[in-house]
Coordinates of C-alpha atoms and ligand atoms in Angstrom, one line a residue:
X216 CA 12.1 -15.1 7.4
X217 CA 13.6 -12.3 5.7
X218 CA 11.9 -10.5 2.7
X219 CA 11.0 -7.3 1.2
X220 CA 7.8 -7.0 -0.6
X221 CA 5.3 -4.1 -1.5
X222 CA 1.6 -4.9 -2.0
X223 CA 0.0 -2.8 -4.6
X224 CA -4.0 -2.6 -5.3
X225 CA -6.6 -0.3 -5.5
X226 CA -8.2 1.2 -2.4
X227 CA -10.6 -1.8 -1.4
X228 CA -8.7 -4.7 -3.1
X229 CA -7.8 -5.8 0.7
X230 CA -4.4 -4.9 1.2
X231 CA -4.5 -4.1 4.5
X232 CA -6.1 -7.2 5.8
X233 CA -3.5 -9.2 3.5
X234 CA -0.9 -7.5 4.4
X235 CA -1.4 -8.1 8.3
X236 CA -1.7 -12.0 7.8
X237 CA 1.6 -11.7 5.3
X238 CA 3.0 -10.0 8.2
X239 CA 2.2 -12.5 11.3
X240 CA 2.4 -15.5 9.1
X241 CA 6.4 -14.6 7.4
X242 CA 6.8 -12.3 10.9
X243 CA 7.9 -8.7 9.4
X244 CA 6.7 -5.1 10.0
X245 CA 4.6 -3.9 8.1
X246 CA 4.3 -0.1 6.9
X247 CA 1.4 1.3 5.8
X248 CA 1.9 5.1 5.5
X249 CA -2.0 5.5 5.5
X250 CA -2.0 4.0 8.8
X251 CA 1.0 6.2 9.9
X252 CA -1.5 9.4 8.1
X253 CA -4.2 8.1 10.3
X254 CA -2.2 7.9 13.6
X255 CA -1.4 11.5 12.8
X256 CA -4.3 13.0 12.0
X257 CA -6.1 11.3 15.5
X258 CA -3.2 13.1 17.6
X259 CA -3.3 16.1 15.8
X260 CA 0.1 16.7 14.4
X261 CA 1.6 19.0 12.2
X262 CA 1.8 16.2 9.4
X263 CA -1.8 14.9 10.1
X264 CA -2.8 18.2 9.5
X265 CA -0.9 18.4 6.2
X266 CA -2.0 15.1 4.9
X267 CA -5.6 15.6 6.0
X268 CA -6.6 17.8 3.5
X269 CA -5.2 15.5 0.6
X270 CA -7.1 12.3 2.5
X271 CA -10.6 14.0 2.9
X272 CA -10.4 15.2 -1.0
X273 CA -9.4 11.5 -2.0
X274 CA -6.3 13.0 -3.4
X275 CA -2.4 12.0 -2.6
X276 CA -0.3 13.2 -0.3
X277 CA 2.5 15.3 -2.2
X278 CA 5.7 12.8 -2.3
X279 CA 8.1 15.4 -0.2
X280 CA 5.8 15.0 2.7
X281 CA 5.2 10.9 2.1
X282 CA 9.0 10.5 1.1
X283 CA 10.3 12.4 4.7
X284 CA 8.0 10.3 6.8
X285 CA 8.7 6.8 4.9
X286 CA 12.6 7.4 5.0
X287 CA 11.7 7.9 9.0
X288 CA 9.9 4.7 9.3
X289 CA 12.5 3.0 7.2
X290 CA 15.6 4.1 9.5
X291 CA 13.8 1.8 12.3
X292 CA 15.3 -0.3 13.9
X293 CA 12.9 -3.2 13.2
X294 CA 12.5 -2.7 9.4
X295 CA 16.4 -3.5 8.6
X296 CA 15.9 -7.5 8.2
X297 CA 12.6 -7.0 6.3
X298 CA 9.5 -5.2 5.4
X299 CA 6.4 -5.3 4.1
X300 CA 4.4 -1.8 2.6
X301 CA 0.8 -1.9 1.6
X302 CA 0.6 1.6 1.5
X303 CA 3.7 2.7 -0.9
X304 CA 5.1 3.3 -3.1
X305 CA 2.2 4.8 -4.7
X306 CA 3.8 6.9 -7.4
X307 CA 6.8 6.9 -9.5
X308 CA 8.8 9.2 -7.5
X309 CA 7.9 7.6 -4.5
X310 CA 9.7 4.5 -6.3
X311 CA 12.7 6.1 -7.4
X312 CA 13.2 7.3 -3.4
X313 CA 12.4 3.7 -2.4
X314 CA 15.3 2.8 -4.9
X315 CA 17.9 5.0 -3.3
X316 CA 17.0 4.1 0.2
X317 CA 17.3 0.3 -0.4
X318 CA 20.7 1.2 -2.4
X319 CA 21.7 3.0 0.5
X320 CA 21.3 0.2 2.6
X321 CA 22.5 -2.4 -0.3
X322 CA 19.5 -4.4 -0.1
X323 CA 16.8 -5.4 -2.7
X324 CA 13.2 -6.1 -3.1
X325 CA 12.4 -9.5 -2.8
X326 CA 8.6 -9.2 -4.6
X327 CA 5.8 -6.7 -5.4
X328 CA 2.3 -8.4 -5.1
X329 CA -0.7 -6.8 -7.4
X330 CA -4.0 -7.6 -5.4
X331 CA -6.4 -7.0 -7.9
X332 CA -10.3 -6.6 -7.9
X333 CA -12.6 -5.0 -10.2
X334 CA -14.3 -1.3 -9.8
X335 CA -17.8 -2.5 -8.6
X336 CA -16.6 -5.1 -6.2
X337 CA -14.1 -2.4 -4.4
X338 CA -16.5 0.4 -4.5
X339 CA -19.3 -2.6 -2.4
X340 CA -16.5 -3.3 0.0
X341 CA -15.6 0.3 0.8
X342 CA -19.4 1.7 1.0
X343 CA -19.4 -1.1 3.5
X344 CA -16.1 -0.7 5.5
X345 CA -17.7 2.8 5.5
X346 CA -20.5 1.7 7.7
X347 CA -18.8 -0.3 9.9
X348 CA -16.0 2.1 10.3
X349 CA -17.0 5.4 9.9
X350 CA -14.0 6.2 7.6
X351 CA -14.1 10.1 6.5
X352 CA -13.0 9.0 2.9
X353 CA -15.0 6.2 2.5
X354 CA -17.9 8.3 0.8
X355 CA -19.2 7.4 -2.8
X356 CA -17.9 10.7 -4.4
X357 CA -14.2 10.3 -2.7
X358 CA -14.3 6.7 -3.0
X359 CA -14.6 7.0 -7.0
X360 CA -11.7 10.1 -6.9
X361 CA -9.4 7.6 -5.1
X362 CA -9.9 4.9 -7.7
X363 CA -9.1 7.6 -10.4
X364 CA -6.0 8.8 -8.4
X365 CA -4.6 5.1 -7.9
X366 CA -5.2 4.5 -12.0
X367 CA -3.4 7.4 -12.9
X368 CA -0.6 7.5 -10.5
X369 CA 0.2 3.7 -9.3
X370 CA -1.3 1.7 -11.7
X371 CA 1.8 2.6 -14.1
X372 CA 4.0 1.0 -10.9
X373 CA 2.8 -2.5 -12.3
X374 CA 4.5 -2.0 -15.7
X375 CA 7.6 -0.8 -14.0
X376 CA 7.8 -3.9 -11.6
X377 CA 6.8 -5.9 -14.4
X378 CA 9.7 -5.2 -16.3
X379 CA 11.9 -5.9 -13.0
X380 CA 10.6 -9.3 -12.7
X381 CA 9.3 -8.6 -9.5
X382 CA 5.5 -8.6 -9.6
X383 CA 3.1 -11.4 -9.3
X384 CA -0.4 -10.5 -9.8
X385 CA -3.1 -12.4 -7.5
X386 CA -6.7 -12.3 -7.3
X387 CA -8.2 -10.5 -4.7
X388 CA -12.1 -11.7 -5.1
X389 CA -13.7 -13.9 -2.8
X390 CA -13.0 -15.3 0.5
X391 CA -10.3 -13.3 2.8
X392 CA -8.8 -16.8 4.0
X393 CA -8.4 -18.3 0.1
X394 CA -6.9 -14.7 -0.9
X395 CA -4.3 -15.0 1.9
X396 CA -3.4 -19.0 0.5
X397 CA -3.5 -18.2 -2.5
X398 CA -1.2 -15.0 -2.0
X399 CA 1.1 -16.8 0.3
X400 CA 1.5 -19.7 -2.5
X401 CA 2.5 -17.4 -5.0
X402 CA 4.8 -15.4 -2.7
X403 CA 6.6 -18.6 -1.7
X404 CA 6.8 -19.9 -5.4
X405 CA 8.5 -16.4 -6.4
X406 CA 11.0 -16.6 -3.2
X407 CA 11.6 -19.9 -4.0
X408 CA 10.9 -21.1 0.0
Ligands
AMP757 P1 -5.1 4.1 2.5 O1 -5.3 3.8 3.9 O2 -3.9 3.3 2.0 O3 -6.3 3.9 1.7 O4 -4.6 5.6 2.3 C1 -5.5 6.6 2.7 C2 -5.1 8.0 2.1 O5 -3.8 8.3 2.7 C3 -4.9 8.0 0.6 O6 -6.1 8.3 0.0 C4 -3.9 9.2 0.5 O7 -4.5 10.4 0.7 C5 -3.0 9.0 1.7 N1 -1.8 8.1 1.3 C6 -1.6 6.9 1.8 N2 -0.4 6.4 1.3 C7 0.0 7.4 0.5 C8 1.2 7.4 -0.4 N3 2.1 6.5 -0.5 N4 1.3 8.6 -1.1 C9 0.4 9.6 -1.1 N5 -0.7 9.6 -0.3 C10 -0.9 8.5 0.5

């Protein structure tokens, strides 16, 4: 099945882990450009390098540097039929350069999910992921500079998807299998499948 969609959601609301069952179960790609940050910092690149400063401090990367890399990812041969992104866009100019690339290619999005989940809960779930993964910005101080970041930069995305007709809000709380039916319900009741 073809379809477009971005996930948005502060850090913790389990996009990631939605995002991969969205992907198996409708069999897309996914891009998540803090994944593609990650793979980049591990092997050292000029990029990782970049964006680790920005990751370690909680703060974005700037959009020239996430813009170049998305447009790379997007120009794959893989992401042409459909996508999914739980990692951008993240900011409003990283919309308007999602705009011209999906004009470019004359396609549309198909839906923008909002995973939501309130401050405590995400804050639990990352000191945790933090244990079990050893995440450099999963520390309390960088954990609550991410949430700030993500309300003052991509939380305005949700008004502008809003107004497109595009979003559907679901709620992330409780178990990861309900989230994923619940999400996939509301996904199939927007594309109409
Ligand atoms: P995530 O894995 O989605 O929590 O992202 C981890 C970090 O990567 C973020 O805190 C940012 O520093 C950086 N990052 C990921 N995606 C973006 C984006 N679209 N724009 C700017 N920075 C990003």
């Amino acid at each position: 099945m073809s379809a477009r969609l971005i996930l948005l959601g502060p850090p913790g609301a389990g996009k990631g882990t939605q995002a991969e069952k969205i992907s198996q179960k409708l069999g897309i790609p996914a891009i998540s450009t803090g994944d593609i940050f990650r793979a980049n910092v591990a092997e050292r690149t000029e990029l990782g390098r970049t964006a680790q400063r920005y990751m370690d401090a909680g703060e974005y990367v700037p959009d020239e540097v996430t813009n170049a890399m998305v447009a790379d990812r997007l120009a794959a041969d893989d992401a042409r039929e459909g996508f999914r992104r739980d990692g951008d866009p993240r900011t409003e100019a990283q919309v308007e350069e999602l705009d011209r690339m999906l004009a470019a290619a004359g396609v549309e999005l198909d839906a923008v999910v909002e995973l939501t989940a309130d401050n405590d809960e995400v804050v639990a779930r990352l000191l945790n992921r933090a244990q079990e993964q050893g995440r450099a910005d999963d520390t309390e101080s960088v954990i609550r500079r991410r949430l700030e970041v993500y309300a003052e930069q991509t939380e305005p995305l949700v008004r502008i998807y809003t107004e497109r007709g595009l979003l559907i809000e679901v709620d992330g709380l409780g178990e990861i299998d309900d989230v994923t039916t619940r999400l996939l319900a509301a996904l199939e009741e927007k594309l109409g499948r």
